Amino acid sequence: MISNDIGLAAEILKNEDVIGFPTETVYGLAGNIYSTKAVHKIFRIKQRPLHNPLIVHIKQIEDLDTVAIEIPELAKIMAHKFWPGSLTLLLKKHPDVPELITAGHETVAVRIPNHPVALSLLHQLDFPVAAPSANPFGSISPTTPEHVDAYFKDELPLVLNGETCKAGIESTIIGFKGESLVIYRLGAISKEEIENVAGPATLYNKEENTPEAPGMLSKHYAPKVALHLTDNLSESIRKFSDKKIGLLVFRQHREDQNSKYQIVLSPTGSLKEAASKLYAALHELDAMALDIIIAERFPDHDLGKTINDRLERASKR
Ligand code: TXA
Ligand code: MG
């Protein structure tokens, strides 16, 4: 059930159940971090392996030291600069944070979401909420309440309505190694924006199945239909000419293709707009009974990097 009732959502969370939770990035599956029952339900309905930890969402910066300890100065600077917002910090965990949340890691992932409905809900609670993206493990993240409802109609008592997510792509995850800053997952805040504040950052991008930040799993964010990522649209269209193709392009509509099966993410060439519409476009194309989705590679800077990261993972089989 999709609902605007924030009070009811808070009651459900206090009763240790799980809800669909709007944030500015993507929708989450939210539960009380201290409730084993709620957190187990999140893992179960998402079909997420227990070794893959969850992000903790807090309502205000003052609560940070209830979930993390030994917070580096640079982390505080980043938090003050970007919170509420789409930046997740990996910090040393507070002993009170259940191991189930951090999957036994020494670190906890934490952020303050920048969404009025999410913040108003968090302010009605005296605990933080754990929220992974509200999609079954490995599939496309949800950016509307309808996406969440379609995935989890039978399992969730309520999906809190926060309309369409503004950023539409997950938070950027950063951690700290000595003096340096490491980006573990590219996201809604670009590498360039982070470096403008923190100086040079390194990108952690090890392609393996048990990576340090499991958000870096190579196959992820995948539609059901195969996705082919290309630098050369014309050549790829030719190569798959015997197939029913769906096209996902940045700004330029292809006149030679059926526009019914074609999504232009930003006619004005805005990477931010393209990022915000990416998942909704993949959901839409996935519902069209296509043989293949051909996606154009984006310019490799700013949010184009994040979009390419997601398209690459979506293209892995
Ligand atoms: O934008 C977002 O971050 C959304 C919204 C709902 O906040 N959440 C989200 O959660 O994307 P999820 O679980 O789909 O992705 C979080 C990633 C996972 O890959 C997880 O493995 C990693 O963060 N992560 C969480 N806690 C961690 C920890 N303690 N150490 C390392 N990686 C962690
Ligand atoms: Mg996810």
CSV table of N, CA, C and O in Angstrom, one decimal, residues 170-280:
chain,number,residue,atom,x,y,z
A,170,GLU,N,22.0,6.0,-6.5
A,170,GLU,CA,22.4,5.9,-5.1
A,170,GLU,C,23.5,6.9,-4.7
A,170,GLU,O,24.2,7.5,-5.5
A,171,SER,N,23.6,7.0,-3.3
A,171,SER,CA,24.6,7.9,-2.7
A,171,SER,C,26.0,7.4,-3.1
A,171,SER,O,26.2,6.3,-3.4
A,172,THR,N,26.9,8.4,-3.0
A,172,THR,CA,28.3,8.1,-3.2
A,172,THR,C,28.9,7.6,-1.9
A,172,THR,O,28.6,8.3,-0.8
A,173,ILE,N,29.6,6.5,-1.9
A,173,ILE,CA,30.2,6.0,-0.6
A,173,ILE,C,31.7,6.3,-0.5
A,173,ILE,O,32.4,6.0,-1.4
A,174,ILE,N,32.0,7.0,0.6
A,174,ILE,CA,33.5,7.3,0.7
A,174,ILE,C,34.0,6.8,2.1
A,174,ILE,O,33.2,6.6,3.0
A,175,GLY,N,35.3,6.5,2.1
A,175,GLY,CA,35.9,6.1,3.4
A,175,GLY,C,37.3,6.8,3.5
A,175,GLY,O,37.7,7.6,2.6
A,176,PHE,N,37.9,6.6,4.6
A,176,PHE,CA,39.2,7.3,4.9
A,176,PHE,C,40.3,6.4,5.2
A,176,PHE,O,40.1,5.5,6.1
A,177,LYS,N,41.4,6.6,4.5
A,177,LYS,CA,42.6,5.7,4.8
A,177,LYS,C,43.7,6.7,5.2
A,177,LYS,O,44.2,7.4,4.3
A,178,GLY,N,44.0,6.8,6.4
A,178,GLY,CA,45.0,7.8,6.9
A,178,GLY,C,44.5,9.2,6.5
A,178,GLY,O,43.4,9.5,6.8
A,179,GLU,N,45.3,9.9,5.8
A,179,GLU,CA,44.9,11.3,5.4
A,179,GLU,C,44.1,11.2,4.1
A,179,GLU,O,43.5,12.3,3.7
A,180,SER,N,44.0,10.1,3.4
A,180,SER,CA,43.4,10.1,2.1
A,180,SER,C,42.0,9.6,2.1
A,180,SER,O,41.5,8.9,2.9
A,181,LEU,N,41.3,10.0,1.0
A,181,LEU,CA,39.9,9.7,0.9
A,181,LEU,C,39.7,8.7,-0.3
A,181,LEU,O,40.2,8.9,-1.3
A,182,VAL,N,38.9,7.7,0.0
A,182,VAL,CA,38.7,6.7,-1.0
A,182,VAL,C,37.2,6.6,-1.4
A,182,VAL,O,36.3,6.7,-0.5
A,183,ILE,N,36.9,6.6,-2.7
A,183,ILE,CA,35.5,6.5,-3.1
A,183,ILE,C,35.2,5.0,-3.4
A,183,ILE,O,35.8,4.4,-4.2
A,184,TYR,N,34.3,4.5,-2.6
A,184,TYR,CA,34.0,3.0,-2.7
A,184,TYR,C,32.9,2.8,-3.7
A,184,TYR,O,32.8,1.7,-4.3
A,185,ARG,N,32.0,3.7,-3.8
A,185,ARG,CA,30.9,3.6,-4.8
A,185,ARG,C,30.7,5.0,-5.4
A,185,ARG,O,30.4,5.9,-4.7
A,186,LEU,N,30.8,5.1,-6.7
A,186,LEU,CA,30.4,6.3,-7.4
A,186,LEU,C,28.9,6.5,-7.2
A,186,LEU,O,28.1,5.5,-7.2
A,187,GLY,N,28.4,7.7,-7.1
A,187,GLY,CA,27.0,7.9,-6.9
A,187,GLY,C,26.5,9.3,-7.3
A,187,GLY,O,27.1,10.0,-8.1
A,188,ALA,N,25.5,9.8,-6.6
A,188,ALA,CA,24.8,11.0,-6.9
A,188,ALA,C,25.7,12.3,-6.7
A,188,ALA,O,25.4,13.3,-7.3
A,189,ILE,N,26.7,12.1,-5.9
A,189,ILE,CA,27.7,13.3,-5.8
A,189,ILE,C,28.9,12.9,-6.5
A,189,ILE,O,29.5,11.8,-6.3
A,190,SER,N,29.3,13.7,-7.5
A,190,SER,CA,30.4,13.3,-8.4
A,190,SER,C,31.7,13.3,-7.7
A,190,SER,O,31.9,14.0,-6.7
A,191,LYS,N,32.7,12.6,-8.3
A,191,LYS,CA,34.1,12.6,-7.9
A,191,LYS,C,34.6,14.0,-7.8
A,191,LYS,O,35.3,14.4,-6.9
A,192,GLU,N,34.3,14.8,-8.9
A,192,GLU,CA,34.7,16.2,-9.0
A,192,GLU,C,34.2,17.0,-7.8
A,192,GLU,O,35.0,17.8,-7.2
A,193,GLU,N,33.0,16.8,-7.4
A,193,GLU,CA,32.4,17.6,-6.3
A,193,GLU,C,33.1,17.3,-5.0
A,193,GLU,O,33.4,18.1,-4.2
A,194,ILE,N,33.5,16.0,-4.9
A,194,ILE,CA,34.2,15.6,-3.6
A,194,ILE,C,35.6,16.1,-3.6
A,194,ILE,O,36.0,16.6,-2.6
A,195,GLU,N,36.2,16.0,-4.8
A,195,GLU,CA,37.6,16.5,-4.8
A,195,GLU,C,37.7,18.0,-4.7
A,195,GLU,O,38.7,18.5,-4.2
A,196,ASN,N,36.7,18.7,-5.1
A,196,ASN,CA,36.7,20.2,-4.8
A,196,ASN,C,36.8,20.5,-3.4
A,196,ASN,O,37.3,21.6,-3.0
A,197,VAL,N,36.2,19.7,-2.5
A,197,VAL,CA,36.3,19.9,-1.1
A,197,VAL,C,37.5,19.2,-0.4
A,197,VAL,O,38.1,19.8,0.4
A,198,ALA,N,37.7,18.0,-0.8
A,198,ALA,CA,38.7,17.2,-0.1
A,198,ALA,C,40.1,17.0,-0.8
A,198,ALA,O,41.0,16.5,-0.2
A,199,GLY,N,40.2,17.5,-2.0
A,199,GLY,CA,41.4,17.3,-2.7
A,199,GLY,C,41.4,15.9,-3.4
A,199,GLY,O,40.3,15.3,-3.3
A,200,PRO,N,42.5,15.4,-4.0
A,200,PRO,CA,42.4,14.2,-4.8
A,200,PRO,C,41.9,13.0,-4.0
A,200,PRO,O,42.3,12.8,-2.9
A,201,ALA,N,41.0,12.3,-4.7
A,201,ALA,CA,40.5,11.1,-4.0
A,201,ALA,C,40.8,9.9,-4.9
A,201,ALA,O,40.9,10.0,-6.1
A,202,THR,N,40.9,8.7,-4.3
A,202,THR,CA,41.2,7.5,-5.2
A,202,THR,C,39.9,6.7,-5.3
A,202,THR,O,39.0,6.7,-4.4
A,203,LEU,N,39.7,6.1,-6.4
A,203,LEU,CA,38.5,5.3,-6.7
A,203,LEU,C,38.8,3.9,-6.5
A,203,LEU,O,39.7,3.3,-7.1
A,204,TYR,N,38.1,3.3,-5.5
A,204,TYR,CA,38.2,1.9,-5.2
A,204,TYR,C,37.3,1.1,-6.1
A,204,TYR,O,36.1,1.3,-6.1
A,205,ASN,N,37.9,0.3,-6.9
A,205,ASN,CA,37.0,-0.4,-7.9
A,205,ASN,C,37.5,-1.8,-8.3
A,205,ASN,O,37.6,-2.2,-9.4
A,206,LYS,N,37.7,-2.6,-7.2
A,206,LYS,CA,38.2,-3.9,-7.5
A,206,LYS,C,37.0,-4.8,-7.9
A,206,LYS,O,36.0,-4.9,-7.2
A,207,GLU,N,37.2,-5.4,-9.1
A,207,GLU,CA,36.1,-6.3,-9.6
A,207,GLU,C,36.3,-7.7,-9.1
A,207,GLU,O,37.0,-8.5,-9.6
A,208,GLU,N,35.6,-7.9,-8.0
A,208,GLU,CA,35.6,-9.3,-7.5
A,208,GLU,C,34.3,-9.6,-6.7
A,208,GLU,O,33.6,-8.7,-6.5
A,209,ASN,N,34.1,-10.8,-6.3
A,209,ASN,CA,32.8,-11.1,-5.7
A,209,ASN,C,32.7,-10.8,-4.2
A,209,ASN,O,31.6,-10.8,-3.7
A,210,THR,N,33.8,-10.7,-3.5
A,210,THR,CA,33.7,-10.3,-2.1
A,210,THR,C,34.5,-9.0,-1.9
A,210,THR,O,35.5,-9.0,-1.1
A,211,PRO,N,34.1,-7.9,-2.5
A,211,PRO,CA,34.9,-6.7,-2.4
A,211,PRO,C,34.6,-6.0,-1.0
A,211,PRO,O,33.8,-6.4,-0.3
A,212,GLU,N,35.5,-5.1,-0.7
A,212,GLU,CA,35.4,-4.4,0.5
A,212,GLU,C,34.1,-3.6,0.7
A,212,GLU,O,33.5,-3.7,1.8
A,213,ALA,N,33.6,-3.0,-0.3
A,213,ALA,CA,32.3,-2.4,-0.3
A,213,ALA,C,31.5,-3.2,-1.3
A,213,ALA,O,31.6,-3.1,-2.5
A,214,PRO,N,30.6,-4.1,-0.8
A,214,PRO,CA,29.9,-5.0,-1.7
A,214,PRO,C,29.1,-4.3,-2.7
A,214,PRO,O,28.6,-5.0,-3.6
A,215,GLY,N,28.9,-3.0,-2.6
A,215,GLY,CA,28.1,-2.3,-3.6
A,215,GLY,C,28.9,-2.3,-4.9
A,215,GLY,O,28.4,-1.9,-6.0
A,216,MET,N,30.2,-2.7,-4.8
A,216,MET,CA,31.0,-2.8,-6.0
A,216,MET,C,30.9,-4.2,-6.7
A,216,MET,O,31.7,-4.5,-7.6
A,217,LEU,N,30.0,-5.0,-6.3
A,217,LEU,CA,29.8,-6.3,-7.0
A,217,LEU,C,29.6,-6.0,-8.4
A,217,LEU,O,28.9,-5.1,-8.9
A,218,SER,N,30.3,-6.9,-9.2
A,218,SER,CA,30.3,-6.5,-10.7
A,218,SER,C,29.0,-6.6,-11.3
A,218,SER,O,28.6,-5.7,-12.1
A,219,LYS,N,28.2,-7.7,-11.0
A,219,LYS,CA,26.8,-7.7,-11.7
A,219,LYS,C,25.8,-7.1,-10.7
A,219,LYS,O,25.7,-7.5,-9.5
A,220,HIS,N,25.1,-6.1,-11.1
A,220,HIS,CA,24.3,-5.3,-10.2
A,220,HIS,C,23.4,-4.5,-11.0
A,220,HIS,O,23.6,-4.2,-12.2
A,221,TYR,N,22.3,-3.9,-10.4
A,221,TYR,CA,21.5,-2.9,-11.1
A,221,TYR,C,21.0,-3.4,-12.5
A,221,TYR,O,20.8,-2.7,-13.4
A,222,ALA,N,20.7,-4.7,-12.6
A,222,ALA,CA,20.5,-5.3,-13.9
A,222,ALA,C,19.0,-5.5,-14.2
A,222,ALA,O,18.2,-6.0,-13.4
A,223,PRO,N,18.6,-5.1,-15.4
A,223,PRO,CA,17.3,-5.4,-15.9
A,223,PRO,C,17.2,-6.9,-16.2
A,223,PRO,O,18.2,-7.6,-16.3
A,224,LYS,N,16.0,-7.4,-16.5
A,224,LYS,CA,15.8,-8.8,-16.8
A,224,LYS,C,16.3,-9.1,-18.2
A,224,LYS,O,16.9,-10.1,-18.5
A,225,VAL,N,16.1,-8.1,-19.1
A,225,VAL,CA,16.5,-8.3,-20.5
A,225,VAL,C,18.0,-7.9,-20.6
A,225,VAL,O,18.5,-7.0,-19.8
A,226,ALA,N,18.7,-8.5,-21.5
A,226,ALA,CA,20.2,-8.3,-21.6
A,226,ALA,C,20.4,-6.8,-22.0
A,226,ALA,O,19.7,-6.2,-22.8
A,227,LEU,N,21.5,-6.2,-21.4
A,227,LEU,CA,21.8,-4.8,-21.8
A,227,LEU,C,23.2,-4.8,-22.4
A,227,LEU,O,24.1,-5.4,-21.9
A,228,HIS,N,23.3,-4.2,-23.5
A,228,HIS,CA,24.6,-4.0,-24.2
A,228,HIS,C,25.0,-2.6,-24.2
A,228,HIS,O,24.3,-1.7,-24.6
A,229,LEU,N,26.2,-2.4,-23.6
A,229,LEU,CA,26.7,-1.0,-23.5
A,229,LEU,C,27.7,-0.7,-24.6
A,229,LEU,O,28.6,-1.6,-24.9
A,230,THR,N,27.6,0.4,-25.3
A,230,THR,CA,28.4,0.6,-26.5
A,230,THR,C,29.0,2.0,-26.6
A,230,THR,O,28.3,3.0,-26.2
A,231,ASP,N,30.1,2.1,-27.3
A,231,ASP,CA,30.7,3.3,-27.7
A,231,ASP,C,30.3,3.7,-29.1
A,231,ASP,O,30.5,4.8,-29.5
A,232,ASN,N,29.7,2.8,-29.8
A,232,ASN,CA,29.3,3.0,-31.2
A,232,ASN,C,27.9,2.5,-31.4
A,232,ASN,O,27.7,1.3,-31.8
A,233,LEU,N,26.9,3.4,-31.3
A,233,LEU,CA,25.5,3.0,-31.4
A,233,LEU,C,25.2,2.4,-32.8
A,233,LEU,O,24.5,1.4,-32.8
A,234,SER,N,25.7,3.1,-33.8
A,234,SER,CA,25.3,2.6,-35.2
A,234,SER,C,25.7,1.1,-35.4
A,234,SER,O,25.0,0.3,-35.9
A,235,GLU,N,27.0,0.9,-35.0
A,235,GLU,CA,27.5,-0.5,-35.2
A,235,GLU,C,26.7,-1.5,-34.4
A,235,GLU,O,26.4,-2.6,-34.8
A,236,SER,N,26.4,-1.1,-33.1
A,236,SER,CA,25.7,-2.1,-32.3
A,236,SER,C,24.2,-2.3,-32.8
A,236,SER,O,23.7,-3.4,-32.8
A,237,ILE,N,23.6,-1.2,-33.3
A,237,ILE,CA,22.3,-1.4,-33.8
A,237,ILE,C,22.3,-2.4,-35.0
A,237,ILE,O,21.5,-3.2,-35.2
A,238,ARG,N,23.4,-2.2,-35.9
A,238,ARG,CA,23.5,-3.1,-37.0
A,238,ARG,C,23.7,-4.5,-36.5
A,238,ARG,O,23.1,-5.5,-37.0
A,239,LYS,N,24.6,-4.7,-35.5
A,239,LYS,CA,24.9,-6.0,-35.1
A,239,LYS,C,23.7,-6.8,-34.5
A,239,LYS,O,23.6,-8.0,-34.7
A,240,PHE,N,22.8,-6.1,-33.9
A,240,PHE,CA,21.6,-6.7,-33.4
A,240,PHE,C,20.3,-6.5,-34.2
A,240,PHE,O,19.2,-6.4,-33.7
A,241,SER,N,20.5,-6.3,-35.5
A,241,SER,CA,19.4,-5.8,-36.4
A,241,SER,C,18.3,-6.9,-36.5
A,241,SER,O,17.2,-6.5,-36.8
A,242,ASP,N,18.6,-8.1,-36.1
A,242,ASP,CA,17.5,-9.1,-36.2
A,242,ASP,C,16.8,-9.2,-34.9
A,242,ASP,O,15.9,-10.0,-34.7
A,243,LYS,N,17.1,-8.3,-33.9
A,243,LYS,CA,16.5,-8.4,-32.6
A,243,LYS,C,15.5,-7.2,-32.4
A,243,LYS,O,15.6,-6.2,-33.0
A,244,LYS,N,14.6,-7.4,-31.4
A,244,LYS,CA,13.8,-6.3,-31.0
A,244,LYS,C,14.6,-5.5,-29.9
A,244,LYS,O,14.8,-5.9,-28.8
A,245,ILE,N,15.0,-4.3,-30.4
A,245,ILE,CA,16.0,-3.5,-29.7
A,245,ILE,C,15.2,-2.3,-28.9
A,245,ILE,O,14.3,-1.7,-29.5
A,246,GLY,N,15.6,-2.1,-27.7
A,246,GLY,CA,15.3,-0.9,-27.0
A,246,GLY,C,16.5,0.0,-26.9
A,246,GLY,O,17.6,-0.5,-26.5
A,247,LEU,N,16.4,1.3,-27.1
A,247,LEU,CA,17.6,2.1,-27.1
A,247,LEU,C,17.6,3.1,-25.9
A,247,LEU,O,16.5,3.7,-25.6
A,248,LEU,N,18.7,3.2,-25.3
A,248,LEU,CA,18.8,4.2,-24.2
A,248,LEU,C,20.0,5.1,-24.5
A,248,LEU,O,21.1,4.7,-24.6
A,249,VAL,N,19.6,6.4,-24.8
A,249,VAL,CA,20.6,7.3,-25.3
A,249,VAL,C,20.7,8.6,-24.4
A,249,VAL,O,19.7,8.9,-23.7
A,250,PHE,N,21.8,9.3,-24.5
A,250,PHE,CA,21.9,10.5,-23.7
A,250,PHE,C,21.1,11.6,-24.2
A,250,PHE,O,20.1,12.0,-23.6
A,251,ARG,N,21.4,12.2,-25.3
A,251,ARG,CA,20.7,13.5,-25.7
A,251,ARG,C,20.0,13.4,-27.1
A,251,ARG,O,19.1,14.2,-27.4
A,252,GLN,N,20.6,12.6,-28.0
A,252,GLN,CA,20.2,12.6,-29.4
A,252,GLN,C,19.3,11.5,-29.8
A,252,GLN,O,19.7,10.3,-29.8
A,253,HIS,N,18.0,11.8,-30.1
A,253,HIS,CA,17.1,10.8,-30.6
A,253,HIS,C,17.6,10.2,-31.9
A,253,HIS,O,18.1,10.9,-32.8
A,254,ARG,N,17.4,8.9,-32.1
A,254,ARG,CA,17.9,8.2,-33.4
A,254,ARG,C,16.7,8.2,-34.3
A,254,ARG,O,15.7,7.4,-34.1
A,255,GLU,N,16.8,8.9,-35.4
A,255,GLU,CA,15.7,8.9,-36.4
A,255,GLU,C,15.4,7.5,-37.0
A,255,GLU,O,14.3,7.2,-37.4
A,256,ASP,N,16.5,6.7,-37.1
A,256,ASP,CA,16.3,5.5,-37.8
A,256,ASP,C,15.7,4.4,-36.9
A,256,ASP,O,15.5,3.2,-37.3
A,257,GLN,N,15.4,4.7,-35.7
A,257,GLN,CA,14.9,3.7,-34.7
A,257,GLN,C,13.5,4.0,-34.3
A,257,GLN,O,13.1,5.2,-34.3
A,258,ASN,N,12.7,3.0,-34.0
A,258,ASN,CA,11.3,3.2,-33.6
A,258,ASN,C,11.3,3.9,-32.2
A,258,ASN,O,11.9,3.5,-31.2
A,259,SER,N,10.7,5.1,-32.2
A,259,SER,CA,10.8,6.0,-31.0
A,259,SER,C,10.0,5.4,-29.8
A,259,SER,O,10.3,5.8,-28.7
A,260,LYS,N,9.1,4.5,-30.1
A,260,LYS,CA,8.4,3.8,-29.0
A,260,LYS,C,9.4,3.0,-28.1
A,260,LYS,O,9.1,2.9,-26.9
A,261,TYR,N,10.4,2.5,-28.7
A,261,TYR,CA,11.4,1.7,-27.9
A,261,TYR,C,12.7,2.5,-27.7
A,261,TYR,O,13.8,1.9,-27.8
A,262,GLN,N,12.6,3.8,-27.5
A,262,GLN,CA,13.8,4.6,-27.4
A,262,GLN,C,13.6,5.6,-26.3
A,262,GLN,O,12.6,6.3,-26.3
A,263,ILE,N,14.6,5.7,-25.4
A,263,ILE,CA,14.5,6.7,-24.4
A,263,ILE,C,15.7,7.6,-24.4
A,263,ILE,O,16.8,7.2,-24.4
A,264,VAL,N,15.4,8.9,-24.5
A,264,VAL,CA,16.4,9.9,-24.5
A,264,VAL,C,16.5,10.5,-23.1
A,264,VAL,O,15.5,11.0,-22.6
A,265,LEU,N,17.6,10.3,-22.4
A,265,LEU,CA,17.6,10.7,-21.0
A,265,LEU,C,17.7,12.2,-20.7
A,265,LEU,O,17.1,12.7,-19.8
A,266,SER,N,18.4,12.9,-21.6
A,266,SER,CA,18.4,14.4,-21.4
A,266,SER,C,18.6,15.1,-22.7
A,266,SER,O,19.8,15.3,-23.1
A,267,PRO,N,17.6,15.6,-23.4
A,267,PRO,CA,17.7,16.3,-24.7
A,267,PRO,C,18.6,17.5,-24.5
A,267,PRO,O,19.3,17.9,-25.5
A,268,THR,N,18.7,18.1,-23.3
A,268,THR,CA,19.5,19.3,-23.2
A,268,THR,C,21.0,18.9,-22.8
A,268,THR,O,21.8,19.8,-22.6
A,269,GLY,N,21.2,17.6,-22.6
A,269,GLY,CA,22.6,17.2,-22.3
A,269,GLY,C,23.0,17.4,-20.9
A,269,GLY,O,24.2,17.6,-20.6
A,270,SER,N,22.0,17.4,-20.0
A,270,SER,CA,22.4,17.5,-18.5
A,270,SER,C,22.6,16.1,-18.0
A,270,SER,O,21.8,15.2,-17.9
A,271,LEU,N,23.9,15.9,-17.4
A,271,LEU,CA,24.2,14.6,-16.9
A,271,LEU,C,23.4,14.3,-15.6
A,271,LEU,O,23.0,13.2,-15.3
A,272,LYS,N,23.1,15.4,-14.9
A,272,LYS,CA,22.3,15.3,-13.7
A,272,LYS,C,20.9,14.8,-14.0
A,272,LYS,O,20.3,13.9,-13.3
A,273,GLU,N,20.3,15.4,-15.0
A,273,GLU,CA,19.0,14.9,-15.4
A,273,GLU,C,19.0,13.5,-15.9
A,273,GLU,O,18.2,12.7,-15.5
A,274,ALA,N,20.0,13.2,-16.7
A,274,ALA,CA,20.2,11.8,-17.2
A,274,ALA,C,20.3,10.8,-16.0
A,274,ALA,O,19.6,9.7,-16.0
A,275,ALA,N,21.1,11.1,-15.0
A,275,ALA,CA,21.3,10.2,-13.9
A,275,ALA,C,20.0,10.0,-13.1
A,275,ALA,O,19.6,8.9,-12.7
A,276,SER,N,19.2,11.1,-13.0
A,276,SER,CA,17.9,11.1,-12.2
A,276,SER,C,16.9,10.2,-13.0
A,276,SER,O,16.0,9.7,-12.3
A,277,LYS,N,17.0,10.1,-14.3
A,277,LYS,CA,16.0,9.3,-15.0
A,277,LYS,C,16.5,7.9,-15.4
A,277,LYS,O,15.7,7.1,-16.0
A,278,LEU,N,17.7,7.6,-15.1
A,278,LEU,CA,18.3,6.3,-15.6
A,278,LEU,C,17.5,5.1,-15.2
A,278,LEU,O,17.1,4.3,-16.0
A,279,TYR,N,17.3,5.0,-13.9
A,279,TYR,CA,16.6,3.7,-13.4
A,279,TYR,C,15.2,3.6,-13.9
A,279,TYR,O,14.7,2.6,-14.2
A,280,ALA,N,14.5,4.8,-13.9
A,280,ALA,CA,13.1,4.7,-14.4
A,280,ALA,C,13.1,4.3,-15.8
A,280,ALA,O,12.2,3.5,-16.2
